Coordinates of C-alpha atoms and ligand atoms in Angstrom, one line a residue:
X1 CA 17.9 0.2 42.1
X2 CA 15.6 1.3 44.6
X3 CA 14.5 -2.0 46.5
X4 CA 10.6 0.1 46.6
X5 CA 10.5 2.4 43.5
X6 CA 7.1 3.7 44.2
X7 CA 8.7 5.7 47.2
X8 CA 11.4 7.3 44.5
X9 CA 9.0 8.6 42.3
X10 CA 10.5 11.9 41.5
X11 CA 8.1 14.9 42.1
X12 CA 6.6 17.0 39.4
X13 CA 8.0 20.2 40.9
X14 CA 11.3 18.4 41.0
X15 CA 11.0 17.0 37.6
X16 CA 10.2 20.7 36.5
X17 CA 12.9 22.6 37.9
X18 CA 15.7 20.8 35.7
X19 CA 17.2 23.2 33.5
X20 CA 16.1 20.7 30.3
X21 CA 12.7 20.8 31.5
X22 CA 12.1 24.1 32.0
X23 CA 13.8 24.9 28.7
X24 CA 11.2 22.8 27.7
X25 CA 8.1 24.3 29.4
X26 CA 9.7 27.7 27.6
X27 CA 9.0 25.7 24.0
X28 CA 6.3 23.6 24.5
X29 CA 4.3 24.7 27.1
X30 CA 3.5 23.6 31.1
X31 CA 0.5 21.2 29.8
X32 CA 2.5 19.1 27.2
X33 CA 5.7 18.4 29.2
X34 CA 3.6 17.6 32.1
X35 CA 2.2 14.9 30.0
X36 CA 5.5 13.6 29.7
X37 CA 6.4 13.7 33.4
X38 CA 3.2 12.0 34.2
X39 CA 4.4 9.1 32.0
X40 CA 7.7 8.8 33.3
X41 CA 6.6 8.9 36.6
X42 CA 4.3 6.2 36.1
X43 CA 7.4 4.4 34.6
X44 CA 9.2 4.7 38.1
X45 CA 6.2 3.5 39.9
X46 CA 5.8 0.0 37.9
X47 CA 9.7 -0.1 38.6
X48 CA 10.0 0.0 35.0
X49 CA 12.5 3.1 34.6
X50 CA 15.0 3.9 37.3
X51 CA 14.3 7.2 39.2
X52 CA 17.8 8.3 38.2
X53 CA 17.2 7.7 34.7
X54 CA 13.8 10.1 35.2
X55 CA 14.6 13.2 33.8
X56 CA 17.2 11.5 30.6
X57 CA 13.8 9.8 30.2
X58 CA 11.3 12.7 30.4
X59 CA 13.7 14.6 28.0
X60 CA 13.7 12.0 25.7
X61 CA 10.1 11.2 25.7
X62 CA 8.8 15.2 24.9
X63 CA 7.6 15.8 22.0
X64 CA 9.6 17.7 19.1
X65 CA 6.9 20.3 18.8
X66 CA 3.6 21.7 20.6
X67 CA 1.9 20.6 17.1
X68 CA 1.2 16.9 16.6
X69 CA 1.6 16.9 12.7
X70 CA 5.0 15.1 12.2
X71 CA 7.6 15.6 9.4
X72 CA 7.6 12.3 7.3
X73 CA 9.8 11.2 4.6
X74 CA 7.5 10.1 1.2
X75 CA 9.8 7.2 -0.4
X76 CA 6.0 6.5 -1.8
X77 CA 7.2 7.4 -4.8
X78 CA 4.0 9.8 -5.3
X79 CA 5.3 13.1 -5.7
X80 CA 1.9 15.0 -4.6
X81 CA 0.9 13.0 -2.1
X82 CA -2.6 14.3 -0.9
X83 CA -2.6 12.2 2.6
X84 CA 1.8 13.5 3.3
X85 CA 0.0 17.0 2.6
X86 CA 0.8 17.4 -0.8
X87 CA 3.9 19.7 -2.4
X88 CA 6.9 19.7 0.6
X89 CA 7.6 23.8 -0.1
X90 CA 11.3 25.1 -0.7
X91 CA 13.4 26.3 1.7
X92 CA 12.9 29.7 0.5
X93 CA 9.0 28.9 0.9
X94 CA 9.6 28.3 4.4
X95 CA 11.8 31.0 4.8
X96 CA 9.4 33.5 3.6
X97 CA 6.4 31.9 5.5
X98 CA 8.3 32.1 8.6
X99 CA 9.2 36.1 8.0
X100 CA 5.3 37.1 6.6
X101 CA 4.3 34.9 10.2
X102 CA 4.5 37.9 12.8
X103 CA 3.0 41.2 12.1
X104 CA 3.6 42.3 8.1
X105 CA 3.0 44.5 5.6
X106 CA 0.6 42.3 4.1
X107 CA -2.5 45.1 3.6
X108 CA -0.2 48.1 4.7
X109 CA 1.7 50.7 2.1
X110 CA 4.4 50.9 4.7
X111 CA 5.8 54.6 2.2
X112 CA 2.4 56.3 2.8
X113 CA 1.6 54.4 6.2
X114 CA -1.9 53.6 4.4
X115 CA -3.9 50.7 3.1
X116 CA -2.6 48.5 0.7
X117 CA -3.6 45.9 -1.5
X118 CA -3.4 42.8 -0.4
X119 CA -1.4 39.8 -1.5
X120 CA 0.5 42.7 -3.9
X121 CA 3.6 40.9 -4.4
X122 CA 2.2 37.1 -4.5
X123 CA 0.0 38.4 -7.4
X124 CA 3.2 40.2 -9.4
X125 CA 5.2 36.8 -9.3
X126 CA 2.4 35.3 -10.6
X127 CA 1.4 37.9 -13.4
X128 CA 5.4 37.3 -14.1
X129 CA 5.0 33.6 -14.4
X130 CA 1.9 34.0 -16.5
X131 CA 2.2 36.8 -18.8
X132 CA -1.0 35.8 -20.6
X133 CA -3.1 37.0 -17.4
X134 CA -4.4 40.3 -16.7
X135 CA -4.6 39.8 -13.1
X136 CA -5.8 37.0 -10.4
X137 CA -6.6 36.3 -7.0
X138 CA -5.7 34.0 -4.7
X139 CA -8.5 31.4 -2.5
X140 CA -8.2 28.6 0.0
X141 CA -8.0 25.6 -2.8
X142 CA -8.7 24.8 -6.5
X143 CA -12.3 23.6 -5.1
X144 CA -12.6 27.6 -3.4
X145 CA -11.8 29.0 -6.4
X146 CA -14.6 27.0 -8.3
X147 CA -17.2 28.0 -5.5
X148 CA -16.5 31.3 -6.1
X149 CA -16.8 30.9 -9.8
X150 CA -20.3 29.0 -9.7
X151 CA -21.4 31.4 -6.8
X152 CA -20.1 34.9 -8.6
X153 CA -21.1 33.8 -12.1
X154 CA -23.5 31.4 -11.2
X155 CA -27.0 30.8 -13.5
X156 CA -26.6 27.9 -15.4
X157 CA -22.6 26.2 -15.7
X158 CA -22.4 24.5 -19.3
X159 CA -19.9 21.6 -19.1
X160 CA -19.1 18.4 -20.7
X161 CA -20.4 15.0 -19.2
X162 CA -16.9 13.7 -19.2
X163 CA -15.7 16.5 -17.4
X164 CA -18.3 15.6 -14.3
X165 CA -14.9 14.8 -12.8
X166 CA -14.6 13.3 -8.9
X167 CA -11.0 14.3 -7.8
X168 CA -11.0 12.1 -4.7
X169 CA -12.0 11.1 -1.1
X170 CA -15.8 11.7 -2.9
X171 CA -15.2 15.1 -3.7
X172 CA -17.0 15.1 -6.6
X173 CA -16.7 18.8 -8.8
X174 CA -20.4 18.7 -10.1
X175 CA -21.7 18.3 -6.5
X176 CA -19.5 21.4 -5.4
X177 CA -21.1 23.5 -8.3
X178 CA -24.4 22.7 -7.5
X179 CA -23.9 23.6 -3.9
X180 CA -24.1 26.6 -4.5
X181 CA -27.1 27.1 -6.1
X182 CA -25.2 27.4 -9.5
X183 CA -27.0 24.6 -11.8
X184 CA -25.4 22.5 -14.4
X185 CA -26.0 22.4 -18.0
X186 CA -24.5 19.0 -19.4
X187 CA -23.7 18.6 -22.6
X188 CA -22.6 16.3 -25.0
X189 CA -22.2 12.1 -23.4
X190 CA -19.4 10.6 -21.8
X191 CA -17.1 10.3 -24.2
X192 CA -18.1 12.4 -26.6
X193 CA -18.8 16.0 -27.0
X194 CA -18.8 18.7 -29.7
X195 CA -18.7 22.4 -30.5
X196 CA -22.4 21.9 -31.5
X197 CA -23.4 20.4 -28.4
X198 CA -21.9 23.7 -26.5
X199 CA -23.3 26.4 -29.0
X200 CA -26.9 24.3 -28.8
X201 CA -26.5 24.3 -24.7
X202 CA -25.5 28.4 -24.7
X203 CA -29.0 30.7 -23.6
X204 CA -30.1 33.2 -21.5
X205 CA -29.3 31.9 -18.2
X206 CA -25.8 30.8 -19.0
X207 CA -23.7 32.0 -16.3
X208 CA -20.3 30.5 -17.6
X209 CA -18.4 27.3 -19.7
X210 CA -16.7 25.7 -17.5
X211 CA -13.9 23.3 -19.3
X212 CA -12.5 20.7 -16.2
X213 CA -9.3 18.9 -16.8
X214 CA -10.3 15.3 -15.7
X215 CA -6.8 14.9 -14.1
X216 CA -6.9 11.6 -12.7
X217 CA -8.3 9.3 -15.7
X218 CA -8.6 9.0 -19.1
X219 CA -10.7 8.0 -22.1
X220 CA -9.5 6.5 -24.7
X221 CA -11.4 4.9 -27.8
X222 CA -14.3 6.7 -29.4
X223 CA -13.6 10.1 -27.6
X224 CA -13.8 13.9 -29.1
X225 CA -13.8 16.5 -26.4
X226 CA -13.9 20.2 -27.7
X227 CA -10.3 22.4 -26.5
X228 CA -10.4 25.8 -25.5
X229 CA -8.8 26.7 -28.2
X230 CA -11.9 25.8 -30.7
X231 CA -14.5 26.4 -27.7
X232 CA -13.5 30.4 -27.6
X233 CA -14.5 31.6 -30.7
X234 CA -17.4 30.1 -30.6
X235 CA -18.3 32.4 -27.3
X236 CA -16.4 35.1 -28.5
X237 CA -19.0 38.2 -28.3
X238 CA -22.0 36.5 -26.4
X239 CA -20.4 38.0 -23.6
X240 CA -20.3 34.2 -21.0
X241 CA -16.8 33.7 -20.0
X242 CA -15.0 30.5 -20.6
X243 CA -13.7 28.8 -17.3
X244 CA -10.8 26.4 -17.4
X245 CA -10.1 24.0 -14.3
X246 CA -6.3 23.0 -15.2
X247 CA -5.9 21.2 -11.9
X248 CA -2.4 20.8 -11.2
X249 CA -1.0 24.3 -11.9
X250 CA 1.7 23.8 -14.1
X251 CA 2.8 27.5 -15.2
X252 CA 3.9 26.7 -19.2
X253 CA 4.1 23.6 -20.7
X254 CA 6.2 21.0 -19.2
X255 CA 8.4 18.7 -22.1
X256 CA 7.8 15.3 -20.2
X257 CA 3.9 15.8 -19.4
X258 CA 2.4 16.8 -22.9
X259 CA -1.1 16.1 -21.8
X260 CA -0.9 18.2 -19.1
X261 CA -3.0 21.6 -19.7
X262 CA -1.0 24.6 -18.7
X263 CA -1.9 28.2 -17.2
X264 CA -0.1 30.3 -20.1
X265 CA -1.2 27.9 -22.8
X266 CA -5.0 27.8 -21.6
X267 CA -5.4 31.6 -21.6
X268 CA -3.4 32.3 -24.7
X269 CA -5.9 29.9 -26.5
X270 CA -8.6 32.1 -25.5
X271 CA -10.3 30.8 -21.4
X272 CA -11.2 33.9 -19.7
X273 CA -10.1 32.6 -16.4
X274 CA -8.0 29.4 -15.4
X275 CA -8.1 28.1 -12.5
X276 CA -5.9 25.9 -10.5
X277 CA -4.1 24.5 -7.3
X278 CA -0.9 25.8 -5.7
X279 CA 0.4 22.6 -4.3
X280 CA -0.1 20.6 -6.7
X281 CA 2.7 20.4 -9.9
X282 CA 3.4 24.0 -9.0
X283 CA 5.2 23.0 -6.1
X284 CA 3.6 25.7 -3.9
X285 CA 1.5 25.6 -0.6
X286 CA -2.1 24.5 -0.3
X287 CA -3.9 27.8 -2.8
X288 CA -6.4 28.2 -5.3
X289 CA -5.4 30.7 -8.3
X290 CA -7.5 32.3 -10.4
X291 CA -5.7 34.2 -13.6
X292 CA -7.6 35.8 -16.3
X293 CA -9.1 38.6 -17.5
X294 CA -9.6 42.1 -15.1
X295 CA -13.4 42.7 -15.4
X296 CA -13.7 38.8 -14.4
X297 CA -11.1 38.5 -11.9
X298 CA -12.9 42.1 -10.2
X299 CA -16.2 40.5 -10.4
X300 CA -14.5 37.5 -8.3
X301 CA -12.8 39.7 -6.1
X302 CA -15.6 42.0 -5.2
X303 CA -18.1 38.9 -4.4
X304 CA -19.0 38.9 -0.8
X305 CA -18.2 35.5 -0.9
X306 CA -14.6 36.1 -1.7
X307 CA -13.6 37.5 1.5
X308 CA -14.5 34.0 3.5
X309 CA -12.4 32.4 0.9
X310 CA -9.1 34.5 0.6
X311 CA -5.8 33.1 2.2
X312 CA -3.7 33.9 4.5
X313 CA -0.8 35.9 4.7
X314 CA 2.0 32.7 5.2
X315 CA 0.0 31.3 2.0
X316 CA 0.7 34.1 0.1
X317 CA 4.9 34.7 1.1
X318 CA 4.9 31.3 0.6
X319 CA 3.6 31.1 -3.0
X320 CA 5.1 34.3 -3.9
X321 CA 9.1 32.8 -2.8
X322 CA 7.4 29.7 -4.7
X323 CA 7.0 31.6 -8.0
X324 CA 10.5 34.1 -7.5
X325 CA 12.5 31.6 -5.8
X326 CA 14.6 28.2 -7.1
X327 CA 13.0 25.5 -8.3
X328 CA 10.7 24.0 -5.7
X329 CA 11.1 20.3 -4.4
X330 CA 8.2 19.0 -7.4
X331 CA 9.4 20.2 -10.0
X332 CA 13.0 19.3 -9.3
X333 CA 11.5 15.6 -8.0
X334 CA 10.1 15.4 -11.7
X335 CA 13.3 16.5 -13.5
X336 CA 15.3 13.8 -11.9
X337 CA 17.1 12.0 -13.9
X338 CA 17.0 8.0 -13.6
X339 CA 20.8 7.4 -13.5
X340 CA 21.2 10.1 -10.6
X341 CA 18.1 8.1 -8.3
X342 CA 19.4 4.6 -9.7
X343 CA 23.1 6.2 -8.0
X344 CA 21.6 7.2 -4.7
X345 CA 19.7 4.0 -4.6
X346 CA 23.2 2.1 -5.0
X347 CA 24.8 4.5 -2.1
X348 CA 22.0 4.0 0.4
X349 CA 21.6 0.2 0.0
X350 CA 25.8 0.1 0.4
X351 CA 25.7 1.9 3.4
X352 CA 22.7 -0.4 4.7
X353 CA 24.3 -3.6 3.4
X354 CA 27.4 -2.4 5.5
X355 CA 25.2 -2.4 8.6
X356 CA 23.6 -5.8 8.0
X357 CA 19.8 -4.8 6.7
X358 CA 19.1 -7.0 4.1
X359 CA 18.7 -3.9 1.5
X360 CA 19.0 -4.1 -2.5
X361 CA 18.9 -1.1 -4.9
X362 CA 16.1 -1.8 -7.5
X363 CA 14.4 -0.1 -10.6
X364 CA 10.7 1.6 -10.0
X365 CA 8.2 3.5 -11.3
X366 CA 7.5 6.6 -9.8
X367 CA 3.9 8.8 -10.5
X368 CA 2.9 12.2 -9.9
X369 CA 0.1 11.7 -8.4
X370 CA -2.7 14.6 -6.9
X371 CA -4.8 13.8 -9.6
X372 CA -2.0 14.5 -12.0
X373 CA -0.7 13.3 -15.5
X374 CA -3.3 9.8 -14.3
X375 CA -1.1 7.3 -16.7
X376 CA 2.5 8.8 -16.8
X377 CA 4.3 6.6 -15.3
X378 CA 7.9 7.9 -13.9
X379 CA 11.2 5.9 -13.9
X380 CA 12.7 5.5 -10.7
X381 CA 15.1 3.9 -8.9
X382 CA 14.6 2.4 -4.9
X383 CA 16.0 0.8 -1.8
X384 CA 14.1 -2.7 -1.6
X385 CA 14.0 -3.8 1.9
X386 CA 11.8 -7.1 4.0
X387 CA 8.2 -6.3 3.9
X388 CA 8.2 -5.8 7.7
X389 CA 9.6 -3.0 7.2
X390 CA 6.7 -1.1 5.9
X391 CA 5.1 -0.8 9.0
X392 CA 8.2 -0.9 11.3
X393 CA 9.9 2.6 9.1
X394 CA 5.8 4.0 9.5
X395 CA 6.3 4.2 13.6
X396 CA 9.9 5.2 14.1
X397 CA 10.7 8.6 15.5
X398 CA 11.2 10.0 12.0
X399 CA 8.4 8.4 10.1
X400 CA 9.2 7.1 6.6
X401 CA 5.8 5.8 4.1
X402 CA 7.2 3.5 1.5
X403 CA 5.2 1.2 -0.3
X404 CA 4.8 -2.5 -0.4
X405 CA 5.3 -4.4 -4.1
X406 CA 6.1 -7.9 -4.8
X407 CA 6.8 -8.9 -0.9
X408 CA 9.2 -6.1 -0.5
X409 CA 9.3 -2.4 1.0
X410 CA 9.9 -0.2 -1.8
X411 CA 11.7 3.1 -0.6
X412 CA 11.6 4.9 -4.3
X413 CA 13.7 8.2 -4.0
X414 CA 12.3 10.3 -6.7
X415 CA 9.8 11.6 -4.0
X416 CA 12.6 11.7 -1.5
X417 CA 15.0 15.3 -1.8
X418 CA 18.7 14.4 -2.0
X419 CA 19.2 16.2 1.3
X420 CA 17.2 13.8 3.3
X421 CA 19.2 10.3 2.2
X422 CA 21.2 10.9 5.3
X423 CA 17.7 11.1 7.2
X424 CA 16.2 8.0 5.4
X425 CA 19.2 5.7 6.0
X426 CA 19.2 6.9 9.7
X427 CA 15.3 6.3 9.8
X428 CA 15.7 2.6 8.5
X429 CA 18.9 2.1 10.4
X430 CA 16.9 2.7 13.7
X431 CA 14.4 0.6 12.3
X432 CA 16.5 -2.1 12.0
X433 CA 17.8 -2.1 15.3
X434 CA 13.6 -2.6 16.7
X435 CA 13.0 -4.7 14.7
X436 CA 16.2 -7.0 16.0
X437 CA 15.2 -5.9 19.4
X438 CA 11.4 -5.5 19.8
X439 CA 10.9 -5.6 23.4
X440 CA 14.4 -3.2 24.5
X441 CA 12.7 -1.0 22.1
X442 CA 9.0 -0.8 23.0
X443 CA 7.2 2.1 21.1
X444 CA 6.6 4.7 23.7
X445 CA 3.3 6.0 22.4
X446 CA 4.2 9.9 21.1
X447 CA 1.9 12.5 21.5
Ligands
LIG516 C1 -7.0 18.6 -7.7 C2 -8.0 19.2 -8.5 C3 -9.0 20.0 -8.0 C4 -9.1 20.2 -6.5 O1 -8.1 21.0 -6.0 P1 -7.9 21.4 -4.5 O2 -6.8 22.4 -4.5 O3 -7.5 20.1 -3.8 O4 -9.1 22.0 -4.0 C5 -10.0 20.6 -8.8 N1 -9.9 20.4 -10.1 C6 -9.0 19.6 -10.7 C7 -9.0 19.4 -12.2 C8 -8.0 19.0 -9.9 O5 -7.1 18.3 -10.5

């Protein structure tokens, strides 16, 4: 080495004409690989990296994309994990997202060279999917779609005091109602309410019933809540539309969630619109979808307000590959069966075993999470690992959550894709090698 590394501080202009670094400038920009050189260089000048080893080291250190969101692997065991962004989309997803990304003919009739509607397709796969709809549109998020319904429709909203539902992080769905301007007509008591109550609540100002699927709890004792299926007739004729919230946007009825309202089933008892989230149990990216009748769904449409809410043109290749394409990651995590996850659990901890971590293959319990199915639990199989861990997998260079039960890290693999066990049993082999080796292996901050 250098007996005065200060003096062999490589120069930026050096650093940047290396073919990898300028290859790198091309994909990431001049202001994020200079970041990088500026830390290396200060490496060289505390004498703590060789000047020879600077541009191994810069190339190393850049990071993998000019975003700073990071792909992690969920061994959470949560399949809709709201903080790891919800649904991962399929591969035809992506595909599609990455085609509709450039210009497209998202608004454009490319046969006559004229306007078209928009989102044309995305709405066809899901008219497919839900035959019971007339039509729908497609906003932001589930809570988008019920802005627009409170703001379009509006007056007074007649809903159920148990359905005064907060989803999460506070967002509470009576507070986003009354937000805009719409006001609330409660009816019945927590955990009671009946057709009566609704029919007694209906009047002249009565912009809509709104039925909310309280997704993430439940009530259980001396409970009656009124279906849509006994709430239609009772509006049939007085002209206010009935509203379902079904929250986690499963298409039809799914044989292990029972509980779990559907869109098919909901308007085929008689709801006028449904409402719901695309990245949720549908498996799709972050959308809200509203499916119902025309003459609503117009009314919706036309409302100025619609236009600050509608999505974007990935969102909608993205949903429509979601709807025509195979079976997205969430409904495919769901349909696992426990013997295959209790198999890979076995391989993984084999191949760990073999390197010396201190890794056992265990039974879980897995959940859907997303304010889904709140009390169904999952069985599961994982990769039980030291509690240090935990943290240790969180900050490796492909970041793994896992959670922490009974003194041990729990990697559970029914949120985890088949595809990525290579990945996971790299990530945790790297992690054991840091956490052998701490200070050799210093976390270089990332950007
Ligand atoms: C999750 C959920 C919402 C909110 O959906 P976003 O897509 O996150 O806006 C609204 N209503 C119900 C019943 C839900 O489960």
């Amino acid at each position: 080495m250098n007996p005065d590394p200060r003096r062999a501080v490589p120069r930026t202009d050096a650093l940047l004409a290396e073919p990898p670094i300028a290859a790198a400038v091309d994909r990431l920009g001049r202001d994020l690989v200079r970041a990088t050189l500026h830390d290396v260089q200060q490496r060289v000048r505390t004498g703590d990296l060789d000047p020879d080893d600077a541009v191994a080291a810069a190339v190393a250190g850049l990071p993998g994309s000019a975003g700073s969101l990071r792909p992690v692997l969920n061994a959470t065991g949560v399949l809709v994990h709201t903080n790891l962004g919800r649904a991962p989309l399929s591969a035809a997803a992506v595909q599609a997202m990455t085609a509709a990304s450039g210009t497209t003919d998202v608004e454009l009739d490319l046969g006559t060279g004229r306007r078209g509607p928009r989102g044309e397709g995305a709405i066809g796969a899901l008219l497919a999917a839900v035959p019971a709809a007339e039509t729908a549109i497609v906003v932001n998020n589930c809570a988008a779609a019920l802005a627009l319904v409170a703001t379009a429709l509006g007056g007074e909203l007649v809903i159920a005091r148990g359905e005064l539902v907060e989803i999460g992080d506070g967002f509470r769905i009576p507070e986003l109602l009354t937000s805009t301007g719409a006001r609330l007509r409660e009816v019945g008591t927590t955990n009671r309410a009946s057709v009566a109550d609704y029919r007694a609540a209906l009047g002249p100002d009565t912009g809509a019933v709104l039925k909310v699927h309280p997704s993430n709890f439940v009530v259980r004792g001396f409970t009656r809540s009124v279906e849509v299926a006994e709430l239609a007739p009772v509006l049939a004729g007085t002209g206010v539309p009935l509203v379902a919230d079904v929250g986690s946007g499963l298409l039809r009825p799914h044989p292990l969630l029972p509980d779990e309202p559907d869109l098919q089933t909901t308007l085929a008892d008689g709801a006028d619109l449904v409402v719901c989230s695309g990245d949720k149990l549908l498996g799709g990216p972050q959308a809200g979808l509203l499916l119902g009748r025309v003459e609503l769904v117009q009314r919706l449409r036309r409302h100025p307000l619609y236009r600050a809410l509608r999505v974007d043109k990935t969102t909608l290749a993205a949903l429509e590959a979601t709807l025509r394409g195979p079976t997205p990651p969430v409904p495919q995590m769901l349909a696992a069966d426990v013997a295959g996850l209790r198999a890979r659990a076995e391989r993984l901890a084999d191949r760990l075993v073999a390197s010396g971590v201190a890794a056992a293959a265990v039974s879980s319990t897995a959940r859907i999470g997303g304010g889904g199915a709140p009390e169904f639990p999952l069985p599961s199989a994982a990769v039980a690992l030291p509690a240090a861990y935990a943290a240790a997998l969180r900050a490796g260079s492909h970041p793994v959550v896992g959670h922490v039960a009974d003194g041990s890290t729990l990697l559970d693999l029914r949120s985890v894709l088949p595809q990525d066990d290579d990945a996971l049993a790299a990530a945790v082999l790297e992690t054991a090698d840091r956490l052998a080796a701490p200070s050799r292996h210093a976390a270089v901050p990332r950007r």
